XYZ file of C-alpha atoms in Angstrom:
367
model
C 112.591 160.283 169.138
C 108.955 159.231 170.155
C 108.626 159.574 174.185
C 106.390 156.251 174.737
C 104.200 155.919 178.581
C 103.847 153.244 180.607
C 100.691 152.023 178.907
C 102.466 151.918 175.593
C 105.032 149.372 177.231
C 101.945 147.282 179.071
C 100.647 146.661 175.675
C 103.313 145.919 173.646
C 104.821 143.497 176.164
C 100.902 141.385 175.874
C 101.702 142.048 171.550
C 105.270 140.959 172.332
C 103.704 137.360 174.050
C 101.282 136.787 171.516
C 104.011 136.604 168.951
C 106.539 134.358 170.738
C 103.363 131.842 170.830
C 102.985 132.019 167.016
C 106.575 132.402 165.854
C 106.980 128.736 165.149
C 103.597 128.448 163.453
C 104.200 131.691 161.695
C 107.266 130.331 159.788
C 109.307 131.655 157.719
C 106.959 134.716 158.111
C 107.567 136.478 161.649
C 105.356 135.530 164.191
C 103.793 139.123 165.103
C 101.516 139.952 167.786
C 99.031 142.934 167.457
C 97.128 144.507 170.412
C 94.323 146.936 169.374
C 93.560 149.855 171.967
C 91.241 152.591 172.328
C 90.760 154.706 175.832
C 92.607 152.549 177.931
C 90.874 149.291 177.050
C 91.989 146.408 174.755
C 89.096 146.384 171.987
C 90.836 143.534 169.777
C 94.234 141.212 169.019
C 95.354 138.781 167.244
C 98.858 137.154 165.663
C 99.956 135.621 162.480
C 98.948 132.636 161.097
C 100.558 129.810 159.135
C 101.736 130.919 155.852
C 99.416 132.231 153.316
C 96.437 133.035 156.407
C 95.838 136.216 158.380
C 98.874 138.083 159.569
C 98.598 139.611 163.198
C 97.037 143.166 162.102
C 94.514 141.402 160.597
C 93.397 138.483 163.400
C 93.489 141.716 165.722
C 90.792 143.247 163.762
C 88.709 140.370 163.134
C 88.802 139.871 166.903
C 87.530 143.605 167.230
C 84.961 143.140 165.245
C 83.658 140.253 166.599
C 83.614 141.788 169.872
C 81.091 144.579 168.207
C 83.223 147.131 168.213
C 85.642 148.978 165.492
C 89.309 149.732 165.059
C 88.211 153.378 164.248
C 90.390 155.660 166.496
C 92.546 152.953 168.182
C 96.346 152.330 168.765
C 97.418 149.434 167.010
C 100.542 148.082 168.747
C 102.371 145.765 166.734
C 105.983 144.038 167.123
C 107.085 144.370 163.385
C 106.354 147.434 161.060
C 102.976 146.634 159.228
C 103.776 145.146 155.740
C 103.046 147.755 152.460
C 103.361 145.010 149.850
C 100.852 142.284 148.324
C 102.219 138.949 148.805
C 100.294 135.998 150.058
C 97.734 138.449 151.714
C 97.210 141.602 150.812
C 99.223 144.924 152.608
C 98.667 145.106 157.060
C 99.303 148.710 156.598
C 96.628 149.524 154.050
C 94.017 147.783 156.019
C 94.716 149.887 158.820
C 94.237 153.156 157.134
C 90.838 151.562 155.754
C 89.748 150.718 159.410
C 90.924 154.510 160.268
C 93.130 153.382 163.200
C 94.614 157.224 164.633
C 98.003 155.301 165.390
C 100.341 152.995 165.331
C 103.188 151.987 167.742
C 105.699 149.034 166.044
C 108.477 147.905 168.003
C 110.552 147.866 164.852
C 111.521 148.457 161.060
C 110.824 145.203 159.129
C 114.179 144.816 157.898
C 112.532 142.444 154.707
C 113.318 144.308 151.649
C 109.559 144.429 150.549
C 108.957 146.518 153.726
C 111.780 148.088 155.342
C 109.990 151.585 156.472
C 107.213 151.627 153.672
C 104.614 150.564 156.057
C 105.407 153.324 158.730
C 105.471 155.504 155.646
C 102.130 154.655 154.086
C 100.496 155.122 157.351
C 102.035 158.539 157.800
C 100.946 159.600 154.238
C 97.434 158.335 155.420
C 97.408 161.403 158.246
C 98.115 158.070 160.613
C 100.536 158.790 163.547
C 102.881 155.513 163.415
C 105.909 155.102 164.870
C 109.075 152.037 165.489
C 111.089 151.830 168.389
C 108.692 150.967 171.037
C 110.346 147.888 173.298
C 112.805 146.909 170.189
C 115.326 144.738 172.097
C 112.649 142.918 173.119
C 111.128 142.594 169.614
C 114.199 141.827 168.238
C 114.573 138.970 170.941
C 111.191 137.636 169.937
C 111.765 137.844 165.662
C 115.585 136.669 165.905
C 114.880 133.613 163.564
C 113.043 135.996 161.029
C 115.964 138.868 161.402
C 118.491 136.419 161.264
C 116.796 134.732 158.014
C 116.631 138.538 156.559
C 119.585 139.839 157.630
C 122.352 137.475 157.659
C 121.415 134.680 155.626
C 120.661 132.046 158.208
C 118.860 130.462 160.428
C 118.996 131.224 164.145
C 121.348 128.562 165.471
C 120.690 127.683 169.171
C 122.711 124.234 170.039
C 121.518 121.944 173.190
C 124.018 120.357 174.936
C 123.567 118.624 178.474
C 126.317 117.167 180.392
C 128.057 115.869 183.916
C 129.611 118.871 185.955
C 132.768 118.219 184.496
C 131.544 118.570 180.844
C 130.876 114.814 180.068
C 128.364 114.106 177.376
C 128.588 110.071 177.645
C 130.772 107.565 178.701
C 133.625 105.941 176.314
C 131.636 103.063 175.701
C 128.940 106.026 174.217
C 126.522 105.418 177.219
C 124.418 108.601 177.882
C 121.509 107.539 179.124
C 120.410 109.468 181.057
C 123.090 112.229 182.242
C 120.046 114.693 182.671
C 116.681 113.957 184.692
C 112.868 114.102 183.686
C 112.053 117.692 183.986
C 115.725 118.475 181.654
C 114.428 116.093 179.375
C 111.271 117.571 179.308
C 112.540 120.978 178.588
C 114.407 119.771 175.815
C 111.234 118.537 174.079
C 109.426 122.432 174.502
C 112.702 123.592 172.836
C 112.434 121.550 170.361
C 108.385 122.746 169.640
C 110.434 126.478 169.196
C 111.988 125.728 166.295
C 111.656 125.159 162.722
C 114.693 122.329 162.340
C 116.792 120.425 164.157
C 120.041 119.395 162.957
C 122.102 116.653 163.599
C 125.732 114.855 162.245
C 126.113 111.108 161.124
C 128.288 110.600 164.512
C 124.932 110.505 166.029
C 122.499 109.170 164.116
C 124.968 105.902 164.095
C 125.659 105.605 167.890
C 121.702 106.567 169.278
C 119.623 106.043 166.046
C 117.781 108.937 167.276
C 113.930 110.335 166.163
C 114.624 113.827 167.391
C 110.948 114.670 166.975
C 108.735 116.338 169.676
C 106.954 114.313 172.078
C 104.860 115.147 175.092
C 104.401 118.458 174.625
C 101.937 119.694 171.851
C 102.925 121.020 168.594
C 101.196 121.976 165.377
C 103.831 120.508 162.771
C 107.459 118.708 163.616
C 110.185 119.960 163.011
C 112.207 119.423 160.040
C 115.041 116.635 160.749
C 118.418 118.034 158.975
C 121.181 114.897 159.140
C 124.798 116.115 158.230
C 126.187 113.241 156.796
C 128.743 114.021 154.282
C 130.041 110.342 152.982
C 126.537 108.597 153.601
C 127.756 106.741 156.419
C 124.064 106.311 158.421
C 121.586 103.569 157.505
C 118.773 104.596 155.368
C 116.431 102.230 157.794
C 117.631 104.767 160.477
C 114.297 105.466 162.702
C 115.434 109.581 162.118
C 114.528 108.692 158.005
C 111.112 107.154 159.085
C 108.032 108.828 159.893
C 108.622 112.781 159.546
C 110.173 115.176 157.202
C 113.903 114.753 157.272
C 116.752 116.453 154.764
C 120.037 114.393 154.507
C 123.088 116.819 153.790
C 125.617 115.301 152.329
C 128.799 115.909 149.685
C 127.542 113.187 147.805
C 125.974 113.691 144.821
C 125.558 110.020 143.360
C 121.835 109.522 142.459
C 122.330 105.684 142.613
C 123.495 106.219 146.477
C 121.141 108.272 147.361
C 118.653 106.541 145.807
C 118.077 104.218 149.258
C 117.195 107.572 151.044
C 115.229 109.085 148.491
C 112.653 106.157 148.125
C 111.821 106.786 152.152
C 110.989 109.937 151.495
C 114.355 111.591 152.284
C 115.021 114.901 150.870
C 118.520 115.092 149.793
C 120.642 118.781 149.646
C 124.098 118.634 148.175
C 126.538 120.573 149.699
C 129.498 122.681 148.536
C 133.117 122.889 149.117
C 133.407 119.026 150.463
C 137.210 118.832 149.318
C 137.630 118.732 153.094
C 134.817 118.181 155.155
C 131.274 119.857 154.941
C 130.564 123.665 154.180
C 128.635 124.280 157.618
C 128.092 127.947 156.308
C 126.672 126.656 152.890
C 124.549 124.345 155.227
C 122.709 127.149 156.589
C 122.392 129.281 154.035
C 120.554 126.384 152.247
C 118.302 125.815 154.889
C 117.579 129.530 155.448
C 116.313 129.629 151.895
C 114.030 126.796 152.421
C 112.623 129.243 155.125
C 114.407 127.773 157.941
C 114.083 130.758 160.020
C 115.416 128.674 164.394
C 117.645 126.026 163.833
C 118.450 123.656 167.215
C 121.491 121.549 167.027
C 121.353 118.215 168.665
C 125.003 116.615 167.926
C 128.207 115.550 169.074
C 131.477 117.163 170.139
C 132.868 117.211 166.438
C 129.776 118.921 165.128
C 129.315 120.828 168.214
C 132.719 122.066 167.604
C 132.624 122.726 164.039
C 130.084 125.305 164.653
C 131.514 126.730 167.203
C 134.555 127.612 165.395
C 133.142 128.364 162.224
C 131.312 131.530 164.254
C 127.491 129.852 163.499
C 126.377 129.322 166.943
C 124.028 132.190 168.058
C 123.315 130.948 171.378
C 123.821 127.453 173.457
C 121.179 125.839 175.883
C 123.441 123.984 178.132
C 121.514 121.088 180.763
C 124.212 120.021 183.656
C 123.922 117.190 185.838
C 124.636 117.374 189.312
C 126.997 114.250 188.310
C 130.612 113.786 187.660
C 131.898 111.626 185.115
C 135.925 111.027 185.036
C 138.541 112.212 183.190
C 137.935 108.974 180.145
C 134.346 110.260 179.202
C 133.060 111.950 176.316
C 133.653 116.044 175.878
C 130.936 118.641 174.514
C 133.287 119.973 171.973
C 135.947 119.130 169.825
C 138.856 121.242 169.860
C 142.002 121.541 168.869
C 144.310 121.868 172.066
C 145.321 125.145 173.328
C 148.421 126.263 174.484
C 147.370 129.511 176.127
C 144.167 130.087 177.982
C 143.864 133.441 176.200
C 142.584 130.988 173.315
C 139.862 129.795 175.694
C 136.255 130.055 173.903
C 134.440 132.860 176.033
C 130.809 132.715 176.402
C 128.057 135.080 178.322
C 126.063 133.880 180.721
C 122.412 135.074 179.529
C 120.081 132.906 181.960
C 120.459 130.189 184.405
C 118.385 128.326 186.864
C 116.918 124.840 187.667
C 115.139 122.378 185.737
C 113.914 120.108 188.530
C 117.468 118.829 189.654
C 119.350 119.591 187.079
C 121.160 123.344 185.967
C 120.489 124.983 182.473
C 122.357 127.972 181.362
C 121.778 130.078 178.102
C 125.330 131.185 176.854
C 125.816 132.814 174.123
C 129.970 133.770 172.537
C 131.380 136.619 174.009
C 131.410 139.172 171.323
């Protein structure tokens, strides 16, 4: 086991920031950061680009260079294994050896079956010290969308919810406007910026005739609108069809009723096994392979709930209002009712704290 110092850790936690601020850009590659080092003192760094541009190795030593110095002799420290394979770009890991970088520190083994270890290995075979393991929670924090892509299939699934105190979405009469305040609602727009898709059911769309794009914060490209409606009950003039990309899932597979949707622009994605109600795992694995790498859900209680039980929800960003609503409001899940509170849904508390006057927790299901 490599013994890393302190300095290792101080520059793979700046590598570690520069790739949570290109992950979303960086989609469905990994957003990577790469910090370039030599006697103490940053000499380059860089992170991915959009598809088919520089990856992070590469912007790092571009940035070196332009600074009028070389790589030659320097740690690269880099969040994901440098890739060994020509793809878009050619291989991270054979540029390095030509630069003659002495090492390289990853945080982790790219799991993608292209790389998985070749990288560290073609460095080694170049006389290159290189290494993985250096801060790898933390990496695996940052890349969780691109692991759980890779790994399992799927996209990340993080579902925002905000309620009342006593777990009240909206009224009876579906007024929700606004349970949260300014700074909540704010938040909710930088969440949205994080991710590559945001899904919501038909429920929705037909009681808010929501946009569910990002406003007031900036953002290089929108997120992709996903609309679960399985018996095309929403309006094709819905303002969530207008003005952005937007997939509608459904079980239908009539070209004449889909028809209405696909001259807006709509792309449509038939789903399997809709004998009962929608294949929510078929969903995702549909979107993953569209490179769907952070999914948000935006939805109601039957959605909400659907996920929930069908084991898909990774982690939930919860807003509450320092409100209470009554007993004859709207819940945040659907559920059927328990007779023992050993049933109860457990969740870990990852984060908490305030959003102006309003609480937000990160949960994510017990394990």
């Amino acid at each position: 086991m490599t013994d890393y110092s302190a300095d290792d850790h101080l520059h793979m936690q700046r590598a570690l920031r520069l790739a949570e601020a290109a992950t979303r850009r960086a989609a469905p590659n990994p957003g990577v950061g790469c910090v370039l080092v030599r006697d103490g003192r940053v000499i380059g760094e860089g992170a991915t680009l959009a598809v088919g541009s520089d990856h992070a190795e590469i912007q790092a030593i571009k940035d070196c260079l332009a600074r009028g110095d070389t790589p030659h002799g320097a740690t690269a420290y880099v969040t994901l294994e440098p890739c060994s394979h020509h793809g878009r770009t050619p291989p991270c890991a054979e540029r390095l050896v030509a630069e003659g970088v002495a090492r390289v520190a990853a945080a982790m083994v790219d799991p993608y079956h292209e790389v998985a270890g070749r990288g560290i290995a073609m460095l080694r075979a170049a006389g290159i010290e290189a290494s993985a393991g250096l801060m790898e929670t933390e990496a695996r924090r940052t890349h969780r969308g691109f692991l759980s892509r890779v790994e399992r299939g799927r996209p990340w699934v993080t579902l925002k919810a905000a309620a009342t105190l006593d777990g009240k979405t909206a009224l009876l009469n579906g007024c929700s406007k606004w349970i949260t305040g300014a700074q909540a609602r704010l938040d909710v727009q930088r969440l949205r910026a994080e991710n590559c898709a945001i899904l919501t059911g038909s429920g929705t769309v037909l009681a808010d005739d929501p946009q569910l794009t990002v406003r007031e914060v900036p953002v290089a490209a929108q997120p992709w609108r996903v609309v679960l409606d399985g018996a095309l009950k929403t309006d094709p003039a819905s303002r969530i069809y207008q003005g952005g990309r937007t997939l509608l899932a459904s079980c239908v597979s009539d070209a004449g009723r889909l028809a209405a949707y696909r001259e807006r622009g709509v792309e449509t994605l038939a789903l399997a096994g809709c004998a009962g109600e929608a294949d929510l795992g078929d969903l995702l694995r549909q979107l993953a392979a569209r490179g769907v790498n952070q999914l948000m859900v935006e939805a109601g209680a039957g959605l909400n709930g659907a996920l929930l039980r069908a084991g898909l929800v990774d982690e939930i960003v919860l807003y509450l209002a320092p409100s209470l609503a009554g007993d004859a409001a709207r819940g945040l899940f659907a559920w059927p009712a328990l007779t023992d509170l050993a049933d109860k849904v457990r969740l870990d508390i990852v984060d908490f704290g305030k959003v102006g006057d309003d609480l937000r927790l990160i949960l994510r299901p017990a394990a």
